[in-house]
Amino acid sequence: ICYGNKSEMVNLLWFDASGHDHSMPRPNRAETLKIIAAFGVIYLVWGSTYIAIGVAVQGLPPLAMGGLRFLVGGALLYGVLRVAGQPRPRRRDWTRPALAGLFMLLGTGGIVAWAEQRVPTSLAAILMATVPLWMVILHWVGFGGPAPTRRVGFGLLLGVAGVAALCAPAVSRFDAGRVAILAAAPPLWCLGVLVSRGQPDRVSPAMTMAQQMLVGSLGLTAAAALRGELRLAPFLDAPASAWAAALYLLLVGSLGAFCAYAWLLRRVSPAALSTHAFVNPLVAVALAAWLRQRRGLG
């Protein structure tokens, strides 16, 4: 996927609705390699997490599983950072991470996990491909970003039309209500990303992500309590595959990919960051096909 109108590789990573982002310095070669590596992590890992979520929620309550995942991940990351000497965030430094955690982890994460009990992982991943459209619109309308050019607008609308064409035949075969609610996950994610970008530099990206996970876990746990998910029996009866998937989501999906995402938040434009939504469905669909083939051979 290539954006903008220049041939340099860095242009792929620094695209925004106007074609570039003047508010950020141009990275040097070493920084560019780190950016490419971080994008590779969120492209591949988050594509695989759709499969992991689908496996986990077949045995574990979706919101309670998410609350436990982010509580443990956030607490571990926060503790490691404090032991490493990072200062405790000030009270006013919790506002943006709290909002971002509620939008991204409770809103998007909770909706995706809940929906994947009845909706295929590939459909959930494809619907999340509308993130770039919402990112450009919300950045422009609500956060003072540049207005999209005709070229960008046409490209985004074409992409959304493709998503609609892929999803429309499947809606009638699955829970249409869950699919409709799942469509609210992308704008909630974008709101969280845009809100979190205002965090002061004195708070590291990793600490910001720990804060988001801790607050998001509280929101997910409260929602799980309202749905009656906080019972011990489902956790004791869950198969080993569900626990293995939940462990993967904790160690790789949360501590790994979310930290890479938080690091990128301060180095690339929102629209460039949202390109993961185009790649994650490809990874999810390819991985699902490979797993079905493996099961068939077995």
Coordinates of C-alpha atoms in Angstrom, one line a residue:
I1 CA 0.0 0.0 0.0
C2 CA 1.5 3.4 -1.0
Y3 CA 0.2 6.8 -0.1
G4 CA 1.2 10.3 -1.1
N5 CA 2.9 11.4 -4.3
K6 CA 6.5 10.9 -3.6
S7 CA 8.7 7.8 -4.2
E8 CA 10.7 7.8 -0.9
M9 CA 9.9 4.9 1.4
V10 CA 9.6 7.3 4.3
N11 CA 6.6 8.8 2.6
L12 CA 4.6 5.7 3.2
L13 CA 5.2 6.1 7.0
W14 CA 4.6 9.9 7.2
F15 CA 1.4 10.2 5.1
D16 CA -1.5 12.3 6.4
A17 CA -4.6 13.7 4.7
S18 CA -2.6 16.5 3.0
G19 CA 0.2 14.1 1.8
H20 CA 2.7 14.9 4.6
D21 CA 2.9 16.1 8.2
H22 CA 4.9 19.3 8.8
S23 CA 4.6 19.0 12.5
M24 CA 7.0 16.1 12.8
P25 CA 10.7 16.2 12.0
R26 CA 11.9 14.0 9.2
P27 CA 13.5 10.8 10.7
N28 CA 17.1 9.8 10.1
R29 CA 18.0 6.4 8.7
A30 CA 18.2 4.7 12.0
E31 CA 14.9 6.2 13.1
T32 CA 13.3 5.2 9.9
L33 CA 14.4 1.6 10.3
K34 CA 12.9 1.5 13.8
I35 CA 9.7 3.0 12.4
I36 CA 9.5 0.3 9.8
A37 CA 10.2 -2.4 12.4
A38 CA 7.4 -1.1 14.7
F39 CA 5.0 -1.0 11.8
G40 CA 5.9 -4.6 11.0
V41 CA 5.1 -5.6 14.5
I42 CA 1.6 -4.0 14.5
Y43 CA 0.9 -5.2 11.0
L44 CA 1.7 -8.9 11.7
V45 CA 0.8 -9.2 15.4
W46 CA -2.5 -7.4 15.4
G47 CA -3.5 -9.4 12.3
S48 CA -3.0 -12.5 14.3
T49 CA -4.8 -11.3 17.4
Y50 CA -8.2 -11.5 15.6
I51 CA -7.6 -15.2 15.4
A52 CA -6.5 -15.4 19.0
I53 CA -9.5 -13.4 20.2
G54 CA -11.8 -15.8 18.3
V55 CA -10.2 -18.8 20.0
A56 CA -10.2 -17.2 23.5
V57 CA -13.8 -16.1 23.5
Q58 CA -15.0 -19.6 22.6
G59 CA -14.1 -20.6 26.2
L60 CA -13.7 -17.4 28.2
P61 CA -16.2 -14.6 28.8
P62 CA -15.2 -11.9 26.3
L63 CA -15.2 -8.7 28.5
A64 CA -13.9 -10.5 31.6
M65 CA -11.1 -12.0 29.5
G66 CA -10.2 -8.5 28.1
G67 CA -10.3 -7.0 31.6
L68 CA -7.9 -9.7 32.9
R69 CA -5.6 -9.4 29.9
F70 CA -5.2 -5.7 30.2
L71 CA -5.1 -5.6 34.0
V72 CA -2.2 -8.1 34.1
G73 CA -0.4 -6.5 31.1
G74 CA -0.8 -3.0 32.4
A75 CA 0.3 -3.8 35.9
L76 CA 3.4 -5.7 34.6
L77 CA 4.4 -2.9 32.3
Y78 CA 3.8 -0.2 34.9
G79 CA 5.8 -2.2 37.5
V80 CA 8.7 -2.8 35.2
L81 CA 8.9 0.8 34.2
R82 CA 8.8 2.0 37.8
V83 CA 11.5 -0.4 38.8
A84 CA 13.6 0.8 35.8
G85 CA 13.4 4.3 37.2
Q86 CA 10.6 6.0 35.3
P87 CA 8.7 8.6 37.4
R88 CA 5.2 8.1 38.5
P89 CA 2.8 9.9 36.2
R90 CA 1.3 13.1 37.7
R91 CA -2.4 13.2 38.3
R92 CA -3.1 15.4 35.3
D93 CA -1.1 13.0 33.2
W94 CA -3.8 10.3 33.6
T95 CA -6.6 12.2 31.7
R96 CA -5.7 11.5 28.1
P97 CA -4.6 7.8 28.8
A98 CA -7.8 7.2 30.7
L99 CA -9.9 8.5 27.8
A100 CA -7.8 6.6 25.2
G101 CA -8.0 3.4 27.3
L102 CA -11.8 3.6 27.5
F103 CA -12.2 4.4 23.8
M104 CA -9.7 1.9 22.5
L105 CA -9.7 -1.0 24.9
L106 CA -13.2 -0.9 26.4
G107 CA -14.9 0.4 23.3
T108 CA -13.1 -1.2 20.4
G109 CA -11.5 -4.1 22.2
G110 CA -14.6 -5.0 24.1
I111 CA -16.8 -4.8 21.0
V112 CA -14.5 -6.9 18.9
A113 CA -14.2 -9.6 21.6
W114 CA -17.9 -9.7 22.2
A115 CA -18.8 -9.7 18.5
E116 CA -16.3 -12.6 17.7
Q117 CA -18.5 -15.0 19.7
R118 CA -20.9 -15.0 16.7
V119 CA -19.0 -13.2 13.9
P120 CA -16.1 -14.7 12.0
T121 CA -12.7 -13.2 12.8
S122 CA -12.1 -12.4 9.1
L123 CA -15.3 -10.3 9.0
A124 CA -14.3 -8.4 12.2
A125 CA -10.8 -7.7 10.7
I126 CA -12.3 -6.5 7.4
L127 CA -14.7 -4.1 9.2
M128 CA -11.8 -2.6 11.0
A129 CA -10.3 -1.6 7.7
T130 CA -12.6 1.5 7.9
V131 CA -10.2 2.9 10.5
P132 CA -8.3 5.1 7.9
L133 CA -11.5 6.7 6.8
W134 CA -12.6 7.5 10.3
M135 CA -9.1 8.7 11.2
V136 CA -9.0 11.3 8.4
I137 CA -12.6 12.5 9.1
L138 CA -12.2 12.8 12.9
H139 CA -8.7 14.3 12.7
W140 CA -10.1 16.9 10.4
V141 CA -13.5 17.6 12.0
G142 CA -12.7 17.2 15.7
F143 CA -8.9 17.7 16.2
G144 CA -8.0 20.5 13.8
G145 CA -6.3 18.3 11.2
P146 CA -6.1 19.2 7.5
A147 CA -9.1 18.7 5.2
P148 CA -8.8 15.6 3.0
T149 CA -7.9 16.3 -0.6
R150 CA -10.1 15.0 -3.4
R151 CA -7.5 12.3 -4.2
V152 CA -7.4 11.1 -0.6
G153 CA -11.1 11.3 -0.2
F154 CA -11.7 9.3 -3.4
G155 CA -9.2 6.7 -2.3
L156 CA -10.8 6.3 1.2
L157 CA -14.3 6.1 -0.2
L158 CA -13.1 3.5 -2.7
G159 CA -11.6 1.5 0.1
V160 CA -14.8 1.7 2.2
A161 CA -16.9 0.6 -0.8
G162 CA -14.6 -2.4 -1.1
V163 CA -15.1 -3.2 2.6
A164 CA -18.9 -2.9 2.1
A165 CA -18.8 -5.2 -0.9
L166 CA -16.9 -7.8 1.1
C167 CA -19.1 -7.6 4.2
A168 CA -22.6 -7.3 2.6
P169 CA -23.0 -10.9 1.6
A170 CA -21.9 -12.1 5.0
V171 CA -24.2 -9.9 7.1
S172 CA -27.3 -12.0 6.3
R173 CA -25.5 -15.2 7.3
F174 CA -24.5 -13.9 10.8
D175 CA -25.9 -11.9 13.6
A176 CA -26.7 -8.6 11.9
G177 CA -27.0 -6.8 15.2
R178 CA -23.5 -7.8 16.3
V179 CA -22.2 -6.8 12.9
A180 CA -23.9 -3.3 13.2
I181 CA -22.4 -2.8 16.7
L182 CA -19.0 -4.0 15.4
A183 CA -19.1 -1.2 12.9
A184 CA -18.8 1.3 15.8
A185 CA -15.4 -0.2 16.8
P186 CA -13.3 1.7 14.2
P187 CA -14.4 5.3 15.1
L188 CA -13.9 4.5 18.8
W189 CA -10.4 3.3 18.1
C190 CA -9.6 6.5 16.2
L191 CA -11.0 8.7 18.9
G192 CA -8.7 7.0 21.4
V193 CA -5.6 7.4 19.1
L194 CA -6.3 11.1 18.5
V195 CA -6.9 11.8 22.2
S196 CA -3.8 10.0 23.3
R197 CA -1.5 12.1 21.0
G198 CA -1.6 15.0 23.4
Q199 CA 0.3 13.3 26.2
P200 CA 3.3 15.3 27.4
D201 CA 6.8 14.2 26.5
R202 CA 7.7 13.7 30.2
V203 CA 5.6 10.5 30.1
S204 CA 7.2 7.8 28.0
P205 CA 5.1 5.9 25.3
A206 CA 5.4 2.7 27.3
M207 CA 4.1 4.3 30.5
T208 CA 1.3 5.9 28.5
M209 CA 0.3 2.5 27.2
A210 CA 0.5 1.0 30.7
Q211 CA -1.9 3.7 31.9
Q212 CA -4.3 3.0 29.0
M213 CA -4.3 -0.7 29.8
L214 CA -4.9 -0.2 33.5
V215 CA -7.9 2.2 32.9
G216 CA -9.2 0.1 30.0
S217 CA -9.1 -3.0 32.2
L218 CA -11.2 -1.3 34.8
G219 CA -13.8 -0.3 32.2
L220 CA -13.9 -3.8 30.8
T221 CA -14.2 -5.4 34.2
A222 CA -17.1 -3.1 35.1
A223 CA -18.8 -3.9 31.8
A224 CA -18.2 -7.6 32.5
A225 CA -19.8 -7.3 35.9
L226 CA -22.9 -5.7 34.4
R227 CA -23.2 -8.7 31.9
G228 CA -22.7 -11.2 34.7
E229 CA -19.4 -12.5 33.4
L230 CA -17.5 -12.3 36.7
R231 CA -18.1 -15.9 37.6
L232 CA -15.3 -18.4 38.4
A233 CA -16.9 -21.4 36.7
P234 CA -16.3 -20.3 33.0
F235 CA -12.6 -19.7 33.8
L236 CA -12.2 -23.1 35.4
D237 CA -14.0 -24.9 32.6
A238 CA -12.3 -23.1 29.7
P239 CA -10.2 -25.3 27.5
A240 CA -6.4 -25.0 27.3
S241 CA -6.7 -23.5 23.8
A242 CA -8.7 -20.6 25.1
W243 CA -6.1 -19.9 27.9
A244 CA -3.2 -20.3 25.4
A245 CA -4.9 -17.7 23.1
A246 CA -5.5 -15.4 26.1
L247 CA -1.8 -15.7 27.1
Y248 CA -0.7 -14.9 23.5
L249 CA -3.0 -11.8 23.6
L250 CA -1.4 -10.7 26.8
L251 CA 2.3 -11.2 26.0
V252 CA 2.4 -10.5 22.3
G253 CA -0.7 -8.6 21.5
S254 CA -0.7 -6.3 24.5
L255 CA 2.9 -5.9 25.8
G256 CA 4.5 -6.3 22.4
A257 CA 2.3 -4.6 19.8
F258 CA 0.6 -2.0 22.0
C259 CA 4.0 -0.7 23.1
A260 CA 5.1 -0.5 19.4
Y261 CA 1.9 1.4 18.7
A262 CA 2.4 3.8 21.5
W263 CA 5.9 4.5 20.3
L264 CA 4.7 5.2 16.8
L265 CA 2.0 7.6 18.1
R266 CA 4.7 10.2 18.7
R267 CA 6.6 9.7 15.5
V268 CA 4.1 9.4 12.6
S269 CA 0.9 11.0 11.6
P270 CA -2.5 9.5 12.6
A271 CA -3.3 8.6 9.0
A272 CA 0.0 6.8 8.5
L273 CA -0.6 4.9 11.8
S274 CA -4.0 3.8 10.7
T275 CA -2.6 1.9 7.7
H276 CA -2.4 -1.2 9.9
A277 CA -6.2 -1.5 9.3
F278 CA -5.5 -2.3 5.7
V279 CA -2.9 -4.9 6.4
N280 CA -4.3 -6.7 9.5
P281 CA -7.3 -8.2 7.6
L282 CA -4.9 -9.7 5.0
V283 CA -2.9 -11.3 7.8
A284 CA -6.0 -12.5 9.6
V285 CA -7.6 -14.0 6.5
A286 CA -4.3 -15.7 5.4
L287 CA -3.7 -17.1 8.9
A288 CA -7.2 -18.4 9.2
A289 CA -6.9 -20.1 5.8
W290 CA -3.6 -21.6 6.9
L291 CA -5.0 -22.9 10.1
R292 CA -8.0 -24.5 8.3
Q293 CA -5.6 -26.2 5.9
R294 CA -3.6 -27.5 8.8
R295 CA -6.7 -28.9 10.5
G296 CA -7.8 -30.4 7.3
L297 CA -4.4 -32.1 6.8
G298 CA -4.5 -33.3 10.4

